[in-house]
Short mmCIF file of C-alpha atoms in Angstrom, two decimals:
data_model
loop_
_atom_site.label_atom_id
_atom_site.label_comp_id
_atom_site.label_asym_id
_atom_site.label_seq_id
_atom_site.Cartn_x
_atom_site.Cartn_y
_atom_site.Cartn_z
CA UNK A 1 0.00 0.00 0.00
CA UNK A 2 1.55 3.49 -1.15
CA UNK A 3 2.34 5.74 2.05
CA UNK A 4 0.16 8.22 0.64
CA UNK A 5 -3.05 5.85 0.90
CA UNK A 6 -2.57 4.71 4.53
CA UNK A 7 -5.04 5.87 6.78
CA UNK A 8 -3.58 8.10 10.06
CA UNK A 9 -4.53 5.18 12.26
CA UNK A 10 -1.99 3.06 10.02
CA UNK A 11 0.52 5.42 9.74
CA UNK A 12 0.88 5.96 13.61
CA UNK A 13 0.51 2.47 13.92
CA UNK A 14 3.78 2.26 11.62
CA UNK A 15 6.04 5.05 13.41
CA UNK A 16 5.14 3.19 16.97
CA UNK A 17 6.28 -0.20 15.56
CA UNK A 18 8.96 1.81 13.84
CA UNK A 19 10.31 4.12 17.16
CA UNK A 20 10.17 0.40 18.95
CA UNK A 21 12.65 -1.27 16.05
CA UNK A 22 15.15 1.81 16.99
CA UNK A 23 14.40 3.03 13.46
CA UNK A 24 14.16 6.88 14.49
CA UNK A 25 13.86 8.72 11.60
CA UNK A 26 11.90 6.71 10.06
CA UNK A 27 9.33 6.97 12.79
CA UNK A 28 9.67 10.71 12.86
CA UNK A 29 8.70 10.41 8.89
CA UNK A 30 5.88 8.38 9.82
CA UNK A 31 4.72 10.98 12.45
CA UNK A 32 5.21 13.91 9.96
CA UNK A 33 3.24 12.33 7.72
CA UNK A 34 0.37 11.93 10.34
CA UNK A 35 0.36 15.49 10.92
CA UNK A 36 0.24 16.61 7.31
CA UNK A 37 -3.17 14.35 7.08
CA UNK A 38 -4.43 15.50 10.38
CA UNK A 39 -3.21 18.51 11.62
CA UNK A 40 -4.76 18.46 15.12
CA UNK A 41 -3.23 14.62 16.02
CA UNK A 42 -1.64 15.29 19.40
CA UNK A 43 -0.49 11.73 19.93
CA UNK A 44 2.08 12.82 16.47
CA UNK A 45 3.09 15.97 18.27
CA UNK A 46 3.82 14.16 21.59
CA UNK A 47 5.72 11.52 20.33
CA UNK A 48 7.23 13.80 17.69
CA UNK A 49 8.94 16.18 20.42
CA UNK A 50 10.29 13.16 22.48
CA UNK A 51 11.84 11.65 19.81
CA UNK A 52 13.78 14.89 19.21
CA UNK A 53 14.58 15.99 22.30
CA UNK A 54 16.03 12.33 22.90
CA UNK A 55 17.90 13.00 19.73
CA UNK A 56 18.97 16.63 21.75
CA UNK A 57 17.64 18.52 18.43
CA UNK A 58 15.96 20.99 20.66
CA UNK A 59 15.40 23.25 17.58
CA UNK A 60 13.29 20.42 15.92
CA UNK A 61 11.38 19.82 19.22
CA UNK A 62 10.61 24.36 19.49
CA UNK A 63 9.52 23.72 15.76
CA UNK A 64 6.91 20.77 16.21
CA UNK A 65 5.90 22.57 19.34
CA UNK A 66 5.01 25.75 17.21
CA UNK A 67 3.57 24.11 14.40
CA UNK A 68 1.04 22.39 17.21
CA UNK A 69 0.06 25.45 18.23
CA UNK A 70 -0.07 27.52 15.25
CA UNK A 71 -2.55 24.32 14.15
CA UNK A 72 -5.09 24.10 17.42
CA UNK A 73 -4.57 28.26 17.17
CA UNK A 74 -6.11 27.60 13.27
CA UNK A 75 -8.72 25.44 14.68
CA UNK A 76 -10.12 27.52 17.50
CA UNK A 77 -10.00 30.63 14.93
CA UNK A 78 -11.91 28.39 12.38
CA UNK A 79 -14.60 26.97 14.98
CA UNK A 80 -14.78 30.80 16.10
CA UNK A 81 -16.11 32.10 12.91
CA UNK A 82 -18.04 29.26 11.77
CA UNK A 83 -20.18 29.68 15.16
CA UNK A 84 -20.24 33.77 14.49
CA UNK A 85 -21.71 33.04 10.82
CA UNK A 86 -24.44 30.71 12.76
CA UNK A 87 -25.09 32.60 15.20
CA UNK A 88 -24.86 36.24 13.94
CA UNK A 89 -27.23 38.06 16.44
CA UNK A 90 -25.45 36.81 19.48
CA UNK A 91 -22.28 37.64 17.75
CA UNK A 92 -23.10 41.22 17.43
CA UNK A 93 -24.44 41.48 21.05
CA UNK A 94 -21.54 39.87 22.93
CA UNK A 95 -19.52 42.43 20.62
CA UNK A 96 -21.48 45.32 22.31
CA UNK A 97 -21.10 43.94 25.87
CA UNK A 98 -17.40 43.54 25.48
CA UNK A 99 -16.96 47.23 23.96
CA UNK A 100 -19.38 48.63 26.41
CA UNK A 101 -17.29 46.69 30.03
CA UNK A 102 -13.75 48.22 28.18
CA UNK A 103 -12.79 44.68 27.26
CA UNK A 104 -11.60 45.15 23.70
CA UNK A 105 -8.61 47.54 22.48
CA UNK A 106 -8.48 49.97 20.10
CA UNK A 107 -8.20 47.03 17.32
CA UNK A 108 -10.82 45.14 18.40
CA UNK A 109 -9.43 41.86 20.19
CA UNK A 110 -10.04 41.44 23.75
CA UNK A 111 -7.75 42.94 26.01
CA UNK A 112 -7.41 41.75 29.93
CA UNK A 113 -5.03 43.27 31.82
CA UNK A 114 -2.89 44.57 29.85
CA UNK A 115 -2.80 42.33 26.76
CA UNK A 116 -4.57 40.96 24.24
CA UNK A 117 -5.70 37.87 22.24
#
């Protein structure tokens, strides 16, 4: 079966079986390739960053951290405006409450003490 075609399940499956047979970069291949067909796979990430900080290629490890969070950051953003397209009244109306308390800065986002998100 071409690497392309195997399901994530598969594929993880593969870089386990792989990581156990000492065959390191091939599992973190395997793991990559996980994440590129699911972006939000956390069991990838995890085993991702321990197999390169037992490799001590803490730049690797700061990288797949990042790329996690840019990709949950994506999600949340996405699930954010699909519920403010569904639900445009209550949209607008938390929008008013959060300008009228002061809890939004001058660009819009919220802003709690001091910073925003």
């Amino acid at each position: 079966m071409a690497a392309s075609k195997k399901s994530k399940n598969e594929l993880l499956r593969e870089a386990r079986l792989q990581e156990l047979e000492g065959k390191t970069e091939d599992a973190i291949k395997s793991y990559s390739r996980v994440i590129s067909k699911a972006p939000l796979q956390a069991g990838a990430y995890n085993r991702l960053m321990i197999l390169y900080r037992k490799l001590k290629d803490y730049k690797k490890e700061l990288a797949v951290i990042k790329q996690a969070i840019a990709a949950y950051e994506k999600d949340i953003k996405d699930d954010q405006q699909t519920w403010k397209k569904a639900n445009r009244k209550s949209a607008r109306l938390s929008l008013s409450l959060a300008k009228s308390m002061g809890l939004l800065n001058d660009k819009g986002s919220l802003s709690l003490l001091g910073r925003s998100f």
